[in-house]
PDB file of C-alpha atoms in Angstrom:
ATOM      1  CA  MET A   5      -0.066   0.144  -0.172  1.00 82.00           C
ATOM      2  CA  LYS A   6       1.641   3.456  -0.704  1.00 91.00           C
ATOM      3  CA  PRO A   7       1.794   6.204   1.684  1.00 94.00           C
ATOM      4  CA  PHE A   8      -1.332   8.702   1.688  1.00 97.00           C
ATOM      5  CA  SER A   9      -2.565  11.672   4.231  1.00 97.00           C
ATOM      6  CA  TYR A  10      -6.112  10.709   6.258  1.00 98.00           C
ATOM      7  CA  GLU A  11      -8.536  13.625   7.830  1.00 97.00           C
ATOM      8  CA  ARG A  12     -12.237  13.241   9.348  1.00 97.00           C
ATOM      9  CA  ALA A  13     -14.628  15.422   7.157  1.00 97.00           C
ATOM     10  CA  THR A  14     -16.267  18.208   9.522  1.00 96.00           C
ATOM     11  CA  SER A  15     -18.984  18.790   7.270  1.00 98.00           C
ATOM     12  CA  ALA A  16     -20.450  17.080   3.810  1.00 98.00           C
ATOM     13  CA  LYS A  17     -19.684  20.562   1.904  1.00 97.00           C
ATOM     14  CA  ASP A  18     -16.488  20.755   3.374  1.00 96.00           C
ATOM     15  CA  ALA A  19     -15.809  17.531   2.218  1.00 98.00           C
ATOM     16  CA  ALA A  20     -16.816  18.116  -1.357  1.00 98.00           C
ATOM     17  CA  ALA A  21     -14.841  20.917  -1.514  1.00 97.00           C
ATOM     18  CA  LYS A  22     -11.589  19.273  -0.117  1.00 96.00           C
ATOM     19  CA  ALA A  23     -11.897  16.140  -2.390  1.00 98.00           C
ATOM     20  CA  ALA A  24     -12.624  18.448  -5.510  1.00 97.00           C
ATOM     21  CA  ARG A  25      -9.293  20.751  -4.193  1.00 97.00           C
ATOM     22  CA  ILE A  26      -6.894  17.942  -2.898  1.00 97.00           C
ATOM     23  CA  PRO A  27      -5.219  16.076  -6.023  1.00 96.00           C
ATOM     24  CA  GLY A  28      -5.842  12.149  -5.143  1.00 95.00           C
ATOM     25  CA  ALA A  29      -8.327  12.751  -2.415  1.00 98.00           C
ATOM     26  CA  LYS A  30     -10.699   9.777  -2.534  1.00 98.00           C
ATOM     27  CA  PHE A  31     -13.914   9.312   0.859  1.00 98.00           C
ATOM     28  CA  ILE A  32     -13.898   6.892   2.776  1.00 98.00           C
ATOM     29  CA  ALA A  33     -16.583   4.939   4.897  1.00 98.00           C
ATOM     30  CA  GLY A  34     -16.711   1.308   5.595  1.00 97.00           C
ATOM     31  CA  GLY A  35     -13.779   0.987   3.412  1.00 97.00           C
ATOM     32  CA  THR A  36     -14.854  -2.962   2.689  1.00 97.00           C
ATOM     33  CA  ASN A  37     -14.052  -1.759  -1.271  1.00 97.00           C
ATOM     34  CA  LEU A  38     -11.619   0.667  -1.247  1.00 97.00           C
ATOM     35  CA  LEU A  39      -9.172  -1.069   1.282  1.00 97.00           C
ATOM     36  CA  ASP A  40      -9.103  -4.258  -0.780  1.00 96.00           C
ATOM     37  CA  LEU A  41      -8.143  -1.921  -3.895  1.00 98.00           C
ATOM     38  CA  MET A  42      -5.458   0.185  -2.381  1.00 97.00           C
ATOM     39  CA  LYS A  43      -3.477  -2.989  -0.613  1.00 96.00           C
ATOM     40  CA  LEU A  44      -3.195  -4.361  -4.333  1.00 96.00           C
ATOM     41  CA  GLU A  45      -1.825  -0.447  -5.362  1.00 96.00           C
ATOM     42  CA  ILE A  46      -5.326  -0.378  -7.998  1.00 97.00           C
ATOM     43  CA  GLU A  47      -6.286   2.068  -6.569  1.00 97.00           C
ATOM     44  CA  ALA A  48      -3.632   4.360  -4.716  1.00 97.00           C
ATOM     45  CA  PRO A  49      -5.321   7.908  -3.279  1.00 98.00           C
ATOM     46  CA  ALA A  50      -2.581  10.522  -1.754  1.00 97.00           C
ATOM     47  CA  HIS A  51      -5.340  11.512   0.667  1.00 98.00           C
ATOM     48  CA  LEU A  52      -8.241  10.297   2.559  1.00 98.00           C
ATOM     49  CA  ILE A  53     -11.637  12.032   3.963  1.00 98.00           C
ATOM     50  CA  ASP A  54     -13.341  10.271   6.357  1.00 98.00           C
ATOM     51  CA  VAL A  55     -16.582  11.107   6.035  1.00 98.00           C
ATOM     52  CA  ASN A  56     -17.953   8.647   9.095  1.00 97.00           C
ATOM     53  CA  GLY A  57     -18.806  11.665  10.842  1.00 96.00           C
ATOM     54  CA  LEU A  58     -21.641  13.457   8.866  1.00 97.00           C
ATOM     55  CA  GLU A  59     -24.359  12.060  10.606  1.00 96.00           C
ATOM     56  CA  LEU A  60     -25.724  10.838   7.524  1.00 98.00           C
ATOM     57  CA  ASP A  61     -26.598   7.365   9.272  1.00 98.00           C
ATOM     58  CA  SER A  62     -30.417   7.720   9.580  1.00 98.00           C
ATOM     59  CA  ILE A  63     -33.445   6.345   7.097  1.00 98.00           C
ATOM     60  CA  LYS A  64     -36.324   9.216   7.213  1.00 98.00           C
ATOM     61  CA  GLU A  65     -39.800   9.173   5.732  1.00 98.00           C
ATOM     62  CA  THR A  66     -40.480  11.663   3.110  1.00 98.00           C
ATOM     63  CA  ARG A  67     -43.326  13.665   2.364  1.00 97.00           C
ATOM     64  CA  ASP A  68     -44.358  11.736  -0.729  1.00 96.00           C
ATOM     65  CA  GLY A  69     -44.517   8.603   1.406  1.00 98.00           C
ATOM     66  CA  GLY A  70     -40.974   6.984   0.722  1.00 98.00           C
ATOM     67  CA  LEU A  71     -37.934   6.900   2.510  1.00 98.00           C
ATOM     68  CA  ARG A  72     -34.344   8.658   2.643  1.00 98.00           C
ATOM     69  CA  ILE A  73     -31.691   6.339   3.135  1.00 98.00           C
ATOM     70  CA  GLY A  74     -28.806   7.875   4.277  1.00 98.00           C
ATOM     71  CA  ALA A  75     -25.711   7.668   2.846  1.00 98.00           C
ATOM     72  CA  LEU A  76     -23.701   6.156   6.078  1.00 98.00           C
ATOM     73  CA  VAL A  77     -26.829   3.712   6.908  1.00 98.00           C
ATOM     74  CA  THR A  78     -24.986   0.083   6.692  1.00 98.00           C
ATOM     75  CA  ASN A  79     -25.884  -2.008   4.781  1.00 98.00           C
ATOM     76  CA  SER A  80     -26.908  -4.262   7.691  1.00 98.00           C
ATOM     77  CA  LYS A  81     -29.588  -1.626   9.219  1.00 98.00           C
ATOM     78  CA  MET A  82     -30.629  -0.636   6.141  1.00 98.00           C
ATOM     79  CA  ALA A  83     -32.262  -4.267   5.425  1.00 98.00           C
ATOM     80  CA  SER A  84     -33.564  -4.764   8.978  1.00 98.00           C
ATOM     81  CA  ASP A  85     -35.528  -1.416   8.967  1.00 98.00           C
ATOM     82  CA  SER A  86     -39.109  -2.262   9.773  1.00 98.00           C
ATOM     83  CA  ARG A  87     -39.996   0.193   6.719  1.00 98.00           C
ATOM     84  CA  VAL A  88     -37.767  -1.325   4.430  1.00 98.00           C
ATOM     85  CA  ARG A  89     -38.627  -5.176   5.026  1.00 98.00           C
ATOM     86  CA  ARG A  90     -42.431  -4.001   5.181  1.00 98.00           C
ATOM     87  CA  ASP A  91     -42.466  -1.621   2.044  1.00 98.00           C
ATOM     88  CA  TYR A  92     -39.404  -2.177  -0.134  1.00 98.00           C
ATOM     89  CA  ALA A  93     -38.717  -5.754   1.139  1.00 98.00           C
ATOM     90  CA  LEU A  94     -37.040  -6.432  -2.417  1.00 97.00           C
ATOM     91  CA  LEU A  95     -34.093  -3.717  -1.104  1.00 98.00           C
ATOM     92  CA  THR A  96     -33.973  -6.408   1.754  1.00 98.00           C
ATOM     93  CA  ARG A  97     -33.666  -9.409   0.443  1.00 98.00           C
ATOM     94  CA  ALA A  98     -31.329  -8.091  -2.277  1.00 98.00           C
ATOM     95  CA  THR A  99     -29.069  -6.649   0.295  1.00 98.00           C
ATOM     96  CA  VAL A 100     -28.441  -9.352   2.328  1.00 97.00           C
ATOM     97  CA  ALA A 101     -27.866 -11.806  -0.455  1.00 97.00           C
ATOM     98  CA  GLY A 102     -24.173  -9.676  -0.826  1.00 95.00           C
ATOM     99  CA  ALA A 103     -21.274 -10.761   1.174  1.00 93.00           C
ATOM    100  CA  SER A 104     -21.339 -11.663   4.473  1.00 95.00           C
ATOM    101  CA  GLY A 105     -22.999 -10.517   7.659  1.00 95.00           C
ATOM    102  CA  GLN A 106     -19.238  -9.020   8.833  1.00 96.00           C
ATOM    103  CA  LEU A 107     -19.453  -6.980   5.522  1.00 96.00           C
ATOM    104  CA  ARG A 108     -22.614  -5.579   5.956  1.00 97.00           C
ATOM    105  CA  ASN A 109     -22.030  -4.474   9.029  1.00 97.00           C
ATOM    106  CA  LYS A 110     -19.740  -2.032   7.616  1.00 97.00           C
ATOM    107  CA  ALA A 111     -20.279  -1.260   4.071  1.00 98.00           C
ATOM    108  CA  THR A 112     -22.484   1.780   3.675  1.00 98.00           C
ATOM    109  CA  THR A 113     -25.311   2.647   0.947  1.00 98.00           C
ATOM    110  CA  ALA A 114     -23.174   5.391  -0.984  1.00 98.00           C
ATOM    111  CA  GLY A 115     -20.306   2.812  -0.860  1.00 98.00           C
ATOM    112  CA  ASN A 116     -22.296  -0.284  -2.153  1.00 98.00           C
ATOM    113  CA  LEU A 117     -23.549   2.406  -5.213  1.00 98.00           C
ATOM    114  CA  LEU A 118     -20.024   3.106  -5.712  1.00 98.00           C
ATOM    115  CA  GLN A 119     -18.537  -0.520  -5.895  1.00 97.00           C
ATOM    116  CA  ARG A 120     -15.927  -1.388  -7.915  1.00 98.00           C
ATOM    117  CA  THR A 121     -16.246  -4.339 -10.665  1.00 98.00           C
ATOM    118  CA  ARG A 122     -15.027  -7.857  -9.399  1.00 97.00           C
ATOM    119  CA  CYS A 123     -13.595  -8.474 -13.272  1.00 98.00           C
ATOM    120  CA  PRO A 124     -10.658 -10.486 -12.911  1.00 98.00           C
ATOM    121  CA  TYR A 125      -8.574  -8.930 -15.873  1.00 98.00           C
ATOM    122  CA  PHE A 126      -9.314  -5.353 -13.446  1.00 98.00           C
ATOM    123  CA  TYR A 127      -7.875  -7.327 -10.177  1.00 98.00           C
ATOM    124  CA  ASP A 128      -4.526  -8.839 -12.067  1.00 97.00           C
ATOM    125  CA  THR A 129      -1.909  -5.634 -12.403  1.00 96.00           C
ATOM    126  CA  ASN A 130      -0.060  -7.469 -14.608  1.00 97.00           C
ATOM    127  CA  LEU A 131      -2.339  -7.372 -17.321  1.00 98.00           C
ATOM    128  CA  PRO A 132      -3.620  -4.171 -19.461  1.00 98.00           C
ATOM    129  CA  CYS A 133      -7.455  -3.033 -18.177  1.00 98.00           C
ATOM    130  CA  ASN A 134      -8.697   0.403 -19.332  1.00 98.00           C
ATOM    131  CA  LYS A 135     -10.674   0.343 -16.135  1.00 98.00           C
ATOM    132  CA  ARG A 136      -7.337   0.407 -14.506  1.00 98.00           C
ATOM    133  CA  LYS A 137      -5.041   1.485 -16.923  1.00 97.00           C
ATOM    134  CA  PRO A 138      -7.276   3.746 -19.605  1.00 98.00           C
ATOM    135  CA  GLY A 139      -5.294   3.608 -22.838  1.00 98.00           C
ATOM    136  CA  SER A 140      -3.725   0.131 -22.017  1.00 98.00           C
ATOM    137  CA  GLY A 141      -6.595  -2.499 -23.760  1.00 98.00           C
ATOM    138  CA  CYS A 142      -8.702  -5.450 -22.289  1.00 98.00           C
ATOM    139  CA  ALA A 143      -7.385  -8.781 -21.471  1.00 98.00           C
ATOM    140  CA  ALA A 144     -10.968  -9.848 -21.156  1.00 98.00           C
ATOM    141  CA  LEU A 145     -11.770  -9.572 -24.904  1.00 96.00           C
ATOM    142  CA  GLY A 146      -9.354 -12.070 -25.006  1.00 94.00           C
ATOM    143  CA  GLY A 147      -9.766 -13.955 -22.021  1.00 97.00           C
ATOM    144  CA  VAL A 148     -11.831 -15.941 -20.215  1.00 97.00           C
ATOM    145  CA  SER A 149     -15.405 -13.870 -20.134  1.00 98.00           C
ATOM    146  CA  ARG A 150     -17.694 -16.574 -18.256  1.00 98.00           C
ATOM    147  CA  GLN A 151     -18.351 -14.028 -15.671  1.00 98.00           C
ATOM    148  CA  LEU A 152     -18.422 -10.675 -17.418  1.00 98.00           C
ATOM    149  CA  GLY A 153     -21.045  -9.108 -19.594  1.00 98.00           C
ATOM    150  CA  VAL A 154     -23.272 -10.050 -22.275  1.00 98.00           C
ATOM    151  CA  ILE A 155     -24.902  -5.896 -22.926  1.00 98.00           C
ATOM    152  CA  GLY A 156     -23.973  -2.142 -22.908  1.00 98.00           C
ATOM    153  CA  THR A 157     -19.930  -3.504 -23.212  1.00 98.00           C
ATOM    154  CA  SER A 158     -18.329  -2.200 -25.430  1.00 98.00           C
ATOM    155  CA  GLU A 159     -14.847  -2.650 -27.613  1.00 97.00           C
ATOM    156  CA  ALA A 160     -12.362  -1.017 -24.549  1.00 98.00           C
ATOM    157  CA  CYS A 161     -14.627  -2.748 -21.361  1.00 98.00           C
ATOM    158  CA  ILE A 162     -16.683  -5.977 -20.553  1.00 98.00           C
ATOM    159  CA  ALA A 163     -16.621  -6.201 -16.832  1.00 98.00           C
ATOM    160  CA  THR A 164     -19.948  -5.918 -14.996  1.00 98.00           C
ATOM    161  CA  TYR A 165     -21.272  -4.173 -11.609  1.00 98.00           C
ATOM    162  CA  PRO A 166     -21.016  -6.695  -9.419  1.00 97.00           C
ATOM    163  CA  GLY A 167     -23.724  -5.712  -6.086  1.00 97.00           C
ATOM    164  CA  ASP A 168     -26.831  -6.741  -5.392  1.00 98.00           C
ATOM    165  CA  MET A 169     -28.388  -3.992  -3.357  1.00 98.00           C
ATOM    166  CA  ALA A 170     -28.247  -1.251  -6.394  1.00 98.00           C
ATOM    167  CA  ILE A 171     -29.553  -3.731  -8.597  1.00 98.00           C
ATOM    168  CA  ALA A 172     -33.132  -3.829  -6.267  1.00 98.00           C
ATOM    169  CA  MET A 173     -33.073   0.545  -6.184  1.00 98.00           C
ATOM    170  CA  ARG A 174     -33.064  -0.096 -10.070  1.00 98.00           C
ATOM    171  CA  ALA A 175     -35.968  -2.040 -10.024  1.00 98.00           C
ATOM    172  CA  LEU A 176     -37.892   0.555  -7.405  1.00 98.00           C
ATOM    173  CA  ASP A 177     -36.216   3.895  -9.119  1.00 98.00           C
ATOM    174  CA  ALA A 178     -34.508   5.272  -6.701  1.00 98.00           C
ATOM    175  CA  THR A 179     -32.547   8.400  -6.658  1.00 98.00           C
ATOM    176  CA  VAL A 180     -29.185   9.581  -5.378  1.00 99.00           C
ATOM    177  CA  GLU A 181     -28.931  12.653  -3.792  1.00 98.00           C
ATOM    178  CA  THR A 182     -25.553  14.573  -3.559  1.00 98.00           C
ATOM    179  CA  ILE A 183     -23.790  17.265  -2.557  1.00 98.00           C
ATOM    180  CA  LYS A 184     -20.962  19.599  -5.021  1.00 98.00           C
ATOM    181  CA  PRO A 185     -17.843  21.321  -3.485  1.00 98.00           C
ATOM    182  CA  ASP A 186     -19.658  24.521  -4.007  1.00 97.00           C
ATOM    183  CA  GLY A 187     -22.471  23.077  -2.104  1.00 98.00           C
ATOM    184  CA  SER A 188     -25.166  22.930  -4.483  1.00 98.00           C
ATOM    185  CA  VAL A 189     -27.010  19.418  -4.376  1.00 98.00           C
ATOM    186  CA  ARG A 190     -28.817  17.649  -7.284  1.00 98.00           C
ATOM    187  CA  ALA A 191     -30.599  14.484  -7.658  1.00 98.00           C
ATOM    188  CA  ILE A 192     -29.531  11.475  -9.944  1.00 98.00           C
ATOM    189  CA  PRO A 193     -32.019   8.887 -10.977  1.00 98.00           C
ATOM    190  CA  ILE A 194     -29.912   6.042 -10.366  1.00 98.00           C
ATOM    191  CA  ALA A 195     -30.806   4.865 -14.076  1.00 98.00           C
ATOM    192  CA  ASP A 196     -28.733   7.938 -14.759  1.00 98.00           C
ATOM    193  CA  PHE A 197     -25.945   7.289 -11.913  1.00 98.00           C
ATOM    194  CA  HIS A 198     -23.938   4.480 -13.571  1.00 98.00           C
ATOM    195  CA  ARG A 199     -22.150   5.117 -16.759  1.00 98.00           C
ATOM    196  CA  LEU A 200     -21.699   2.275 -19.277  1.00 98.00           C
ATOM    197  CA  PRO A 201     -18.058   2.423 -20.186  1.00 98.00           C
ATOM    198  CA  GLY A 202     -18.051   3.625 -24.203  1.00 98.00           C
ATOM    199  CA  ASP A 203     -13.972   4.182 -24.676  1.00 98.00           C
ATOM    200  CA  THR A 204     -13.795   5.528 -21.228  1.00 98.00           C
ATOM    201  CA  PRO A 205     -14.586   2.635 -19.057  1.00 98.00           C
ATOM    202  CA  HIS A 206     -12.679   4.232 -16.036  1.00 98.00           C
ATOM    203  CA  ILE A 207     -15.654   6.927 -15.521  1.00 98.00           C
ATOM    204  CA  GLU A 208     -17.978   4.703 -13.387  1.00 98.00           C
ATOM    205  CA  THR A 209     -20.812   7.072 -12.409  1.00 98.00           C
ATOM    206  CA  ALA A 210     -22.262  10.476 -12.827  1.00 98.00           C
ATOM    207  CA  LEU A 211     -20.845  12.224  -9.898  1.00 98.00           C
ATOM    208  CA  GLU A 212     -18.879  15.209 -10.461  1.00 98.00           C
ATOM    209  CA  LYS A 213     -15.001  15.653  -9.287  1.00 97.00           C
ATOM    210  CA  GLY A 214     -15.602  15.436  -5.411  1.00 98.00           C
ATOM    211  CA  GLU A 215     -19.420  15.249  -5.621  1.00 98.00           C
ATOM    212  CA  LEU A 216     -20.574  13.408  -2.115  1.00 98.00           C
ATOM    213  CA  ILE A 217     -23.292  11.106  -2.083  1.00 98.00           C
ATOM    214  CA  THR A 218     -25.616  12.561   0.977  1.00 98.00           C
ATOM    215  CA  ALA A 219     -28.632   9.882   0.471  1.00 98.00           C
ATOM    216  CA  VAL A 220     -30.370   7.551  -1.629  1.00 98.00           C
ATOM    217  CA  THR A 221     -34.333   8.101  -1.371  1.00 98.00           C
ATOM    218  CA  LEU A 222     -36.972   5.774  -2.355  1.00 98.00           C
ATOM    219  CA  PRO A 223     -40.524   6.475  -3.889  1.00 98.00           C
ATOM    220  CA  LYS A 224     -43.614   5.527  -2.038  1.00 98.00           C
ATOM    221  CA  PRO A 225     -44.035   1.716  -2.083  1.00 98.00           C
ATOM    222  CA  LEU A 226     -45.297  -0.278  -5.087  1.00 97.00           C
ATOM    223  CA  GLY A 227     -46.799  -2.845  -3.441  1.00 96.00           C
ATOM    224  CA  GLY A 228     -46.892  -6.524  -5.244  1.00 97.00           C
ATOM    225  CA  THR A 229     -44.622  -9.199  -4.765  1.00 97.00           C
ATOM    226  CA  HIS A 230     -41.141  -8.515  -4.279  1.00 98.00           C
ATOM    227  CA  ILE A 231     -38.498 -11.050  -5.359  1.00 98.00           C
ATOM    228  CA  TYR A 232     -34.701 -10.879  -5.740  1.00 98.00           C
ATOM    229  CA  HIS A 233     -33.445 -14.405  -6.815  1.00 98.00           C
ATOM    230  CA  LYS A 234     -29.363 -14.496  -7.421  1.00 98.00           C
ATOM    231  CA  VAL A 235     -27.822 -17.394  -9.397  1.00 98.00           C
ATOM    232  CA  ARG A 236     -23.876 -17.590  -8.532  1.00 97.00           C
ATOM    233  CA  ASP A 237     -21.653 -20.207  -8.535  1.00 96.00           C
ATOM    234  CA  ARG A 238     -21.673 -20.842  -5.058  1.00 93.00           C
ATOM    235  CA  ALA A 239     -24.532 -20.706  -2.035  1.00 89.00           C
ATOM    236  CA  SER A 240     -22.985 -17.844  -0.786  1.00 88.00           C
ATOM    237  CA  TYR A 241     -19.842 -14.527  -0.591  1.00 89.00           C
ATOM    238  CA  ALA A 242     -20.376 -14.634  -4.197  1.00 94.00           C
ATOM    239  CA  PHE A 243     -21.259 -12.443  -7.053  1.00 97.00           C
ATOM    240  CA  ALA A 244     -23.991 -13.227  -9.527  1.00 98.00           C
ATOM    241  CA  LEU A 245     -23.991 -14.971 -12.684  1.00 98.00           C
ATOM    242  CA  VAL A 246     -27.558 -13.548 -13.176  1.00 98.00           C
ATOM    243  CA  SER A 247     -29.937 -11.982 -10.424  1.00 98.00           C
ATOM    244  CA  VAL A 248     -32.820 -10.765 -11.084  1.00 98.00           C
ATOM    245  CA  ALA A 249     -34.967  -8.296  -8.896  1.00 98.00           C
ATOM    246  CA  ALA A 250     -38.394  -7.872  -9.800  1.00 98.00           C
ATOM    247  CA  VAL A 251     -41.453  -6.284  -8.396  1.00 98.00           C
ATOM    248  CA  ILE A 252     -45.116  -8.156  -9.692  1.00 98.00           C
ATOM    249  CA  GLN A 253     -48.790  -6.803  -9.355  1.00 97.00           C
ATOM    250  CA  SER A 254     -51.741  -9.459  -8.241  1.00 95.00           C
ATOM    251  CA  ASP A 255     -52.514  -8.503 -12.573  1.00 96.00           C
ATOM    252  CA  GLY A 256     -48.500  -9.867 -13.322  1.00 96.00           C
ATOM    253  CA  THR A 257     -47.679  -6.619 -14.616  1.00 98.00           C
ATOM    254  CA  GLY A 258     -44.590  -5.307 -13.228  1.00 98.00           C
ATOM    255  CA  ARG A 259     -41.019  -4.380 -13.294  1.00 98.00           C
ATOM    256  CA  PHE A 260     -37.717  -6.036 -13.226  1.00 98.00           C
ATOM    257  CA  ALA A 261     -33.760  -5.384 -13.151  1.00 98.00           C
ATOM    258  CA  VAL A 262     -31.112  -7.433 -13.597  1.00 99.00           C
ATOM    259  CA  GLY A 263     -27.711  -8.186 -12.348  1.00 98.00           C
ATOM    260  CA  GLY A 264     -24.517  -9.659 -13.422  1.00 98.00           C
ATOM    261  CA  ILE A 265     -24.666  -9.169 -17.279  1.00 98.00           C
ATOM    262  CA  ALA A 266     -23.725  -5.545 -17.946  1.00 98.00           C
ATOM    263  CA  PRO A 267     -21.513  -2.410 -16.636  1.00 98.00           C
ATOM    264  CA  LYS A 268     -24.321  -0.977 -14.504  1.00 98.00           C
ATOM    265  CA  PRO A 269     -28.138  -2.529 -13.159  1.00 98.00           C
ATOM    266  CA  TRP A 270     -30.034  -3.145 -16.401  1.00 99.00           C
ATOM    267  CA  ARG A 271     -33.291  -2.191 -17.152  1.00 98.00           C
ATOM    268  CA  VAL A 272     -34.927  -1.296 -20.079  1.00 98.00           C
ATOM    269  CA  GLU A 273     -38.759  -0.040 -19.421  1.00 97.00           C
ATOM    270  CA  GLY A 274     -40.523  -1.601 -22.858  1.00 97.00           C
ATOM    271  CA  ALA A 275     -38.931  -5.271 -20.978  1.00 98.00           C
ATOM    272  CA  ASP A 276     -41.426  -4.252 -18.188  1.00 98.00           C
ATOM    273  CA  GLN A 277     -44.177  -4.138 -20.649  1.00 97.00           C
ATOM    274  CA  ALA A 278     -43.730  -7.439 -21.540  1.00 98.00           C
ATOM    275  CA  LEU A 279     -43.816  -9.336 -18.737  1.00 97.00           C
ATOM    276  CA  PRO A 280     -47.144 -10.187 -19.049  1.00 97.00           C
ATOM    277  CA  GLN A 281     -46.165 -11.862 -21.935  1.00 97.00           C
ATOM    278  CA  GLY A 282     -43.851 -14.360 -20.051  1.00 97.00           C
ATOM    279  CA  ALA A 283     -39.596 -14.524 -19.511  1.00 98.00           C
ATOM    280  CA  LYS A 284     -39.337 -15.146 -22.956  1.00 98.00           C
ATOM    281  CA  ALA A 285     -40.848 -11.633 -24.189  1.00 98.00           C
ATOM    282  CA  ALA A 286     -39.220  -9.768 -21.334  1.00 98.00           C
ATOM    283  CA  THR A 287     -35.715 -11.252 -21.823  1.00 98.00           C
ATOM    284  CA  ALA A 288     -36.126 -10.385 -25.716  1.00 98.00           C
ATOM    285  CA  GLN A 289     -37.111  -6.756 -25.240  1.00 98.00           C
ATOM    286  CA  LEU A 290     -34.483  -7.007 -22.082  1.00 98.00           C
ATOM    287  CA  LEU A 291     -31.455  -8.088 -24.317  1.00 98.00           C
ATOM    288  CA  SER A 292     -32.248  -6.776 -27.882  1.00 98.00           C
ATOM    289  CA  GLY A 293     -28.504  -6.069 -28.943  1.00 97.00           C
ATOM    290  CA  ALA A 294     -26.892  -7.740 -26.774  1.00 98.00           C
ATOM    291  CA  LYS A 295     -23.337  -9.531 -27.477  1.00 98.00           C
ATOM    292  CA  PRO A 296     -22.877 -12.123 -25.521  1.00 98.00           C
ATOM    293  CA  THR A 297     -18.749 -13.613 -25.615  1.00 98.00           C
ATOM    294  CA  GLU A 298     -18.305 -17.726 -26.308  1.00 97.00           C
ATOM    295  CA  ASP A 299     -17.912 -17.856 -22.550  1.00 98.00           C
ATOM    296  CA  ASN A 300     -20.661 -16.278 -21.006  1.00 98.00           C
ATOM    297  CA  ARG A 301     -23.573 -17.417 -24.038  1.00 98.00           C
ATOM    298  CA  PHE A 302     -25.181 -19.249 -21.561  1.00 98.00           C
ATOM    299  CA  LYS A 303     -26.618 -15.734 -19.168  1.00 98.00           C
ATOM    300  CA  VAL A 304     -28.676 -15.238 -22.535  1.00 98.00           C
ATOM    301  CA  THR A 305     -30.532 -18.409 -21.236  1.00 98.00           C
ATOM    302  CA  LEU A 306     -30.312 -17.980 -17.813  1.00 98.00           C
ATOM    303  CA  VAL A 307     -31.669 -14.321 -17.682  1.00 98.00           C
ATOM    304  CA  GLU A 308     -34.606 -16.031 -19.233  1.00 98.00           C
ATOM    305  CA  ARG A 309     -34.665 -18.626 -16.789  1.00 98.00           C
ATOM    306  CA  THR A 310     -34.322 -16.741 -13.878  1.00 98.00           C
ATOM    307  CA  LEU A 311     -37.011 -14.468 -14.434  1.00 98.00           C
ATOM    308  CA  ALA A 312     -39.470 -17.525 -15.094  1.00 98.00           C
ATOM    309  CA  THR A 313     -38.494 -19.144 -11.758  1.00 98.00           C
ATOM    310  CA  VAL A 314     -39.324 -15.007 -10.955  1.00 98.00           C
ATOM    311  CA  ILE A 315     -42.759 -14.832 -12.538  1.00 98.00           C
ATOM    312  CA  ALA A 316     -43.971 -18.460 -11.180  1.00 97.00           C
ATOM    313  CA  GLU A 317     -42.488 -17.483  -7.391  1.00 97.00           C
ATOM    314  CA  ALA A 318     -44.706 -14.728  -7.719  1.00 97.00           C
ATOM    315  CA  SER A 319     -48.213 -16.374  -8.960  1.00 95.00           C
ATOM    316  CA  ASP A 320     -47.332 -19.081  -6.435  1.00 95.00           C
ATOM    317  CA  LYS A 321     -47.754 -16.657  -3.723  1.00 90.00           C
ATOM    318  CA  ARG A 322     -50.608 -15.098  -4.997  1.00 86.00           C
ATOM    319  CA  ASP A 323     -52.339 -17.929  -5.215  1.00 85.00           C
ATOM    320  CA  ALA A 324     -51.309 -18.624  -1.858  1.00 86.00           C
ATOM    321  CA  ALA A 325     -52.502 -15.429  -0.419  1.00 74.00           C
TER     322      ALA A 325
END
């Protein structure tokens, strides 16, 4: 690990201003991803700004009936909150499907959104990776790509976004709240928060330099049956090959987002509209334009089968009610 300086932020505005002003500065909260990357020298921030004391760790109801989840709320606290479990069960189920209990006790809402890909070529500093070192090339294109993306990728990068929580938030149409270095605030729809790689895969989010996430807001509850189904190589502590986050209403309509297949949580509203027609029709809409490799072509079929499982489970739950 390379040397770095460290300080504790006194306010969100102060943290953002310092991150913009100090070259190589990064925010740190739980550090469950950043510290690993620093040890491997994939990330080498010159300065760390600790935001843990900024009182962004509460969950509050909004005026329109939704919830505002602070950036520093731990994954464990969010998943166990009675309001989240009752009205946004999808989010609880997705969150507890990720990592381990110990990590969820430290990982934060904002940090979870910002976690970086687990592409093995990103983690191997002996191989070229445009996400790690822009312009160096993408070793995954000619390598083993079983776990990597089938849609939304580019000639510069085929890595996938690894998280679970953000897949559920995409299905729920969450909004990411931030503060900029000048003190101004903005709300970013989660659909626009994560970027596709294009020619700049190292730019992963819509955040500007120094911009700090302060909260994630959920709209008023959707009702319906909430299901998160994750397919992975082992039963726990593994990233998804394919995951489906869905909210399905009593008439078979609904919405869903998919993880494990793209550089960001993947949702296509046209695919939502095709849900009543079944998994095959919805998957065709969702994966229109997909470009799988020979190694991961199976994911196209796996998405359809996982979605079919979700639709069947929702139907069974409705029948049992």
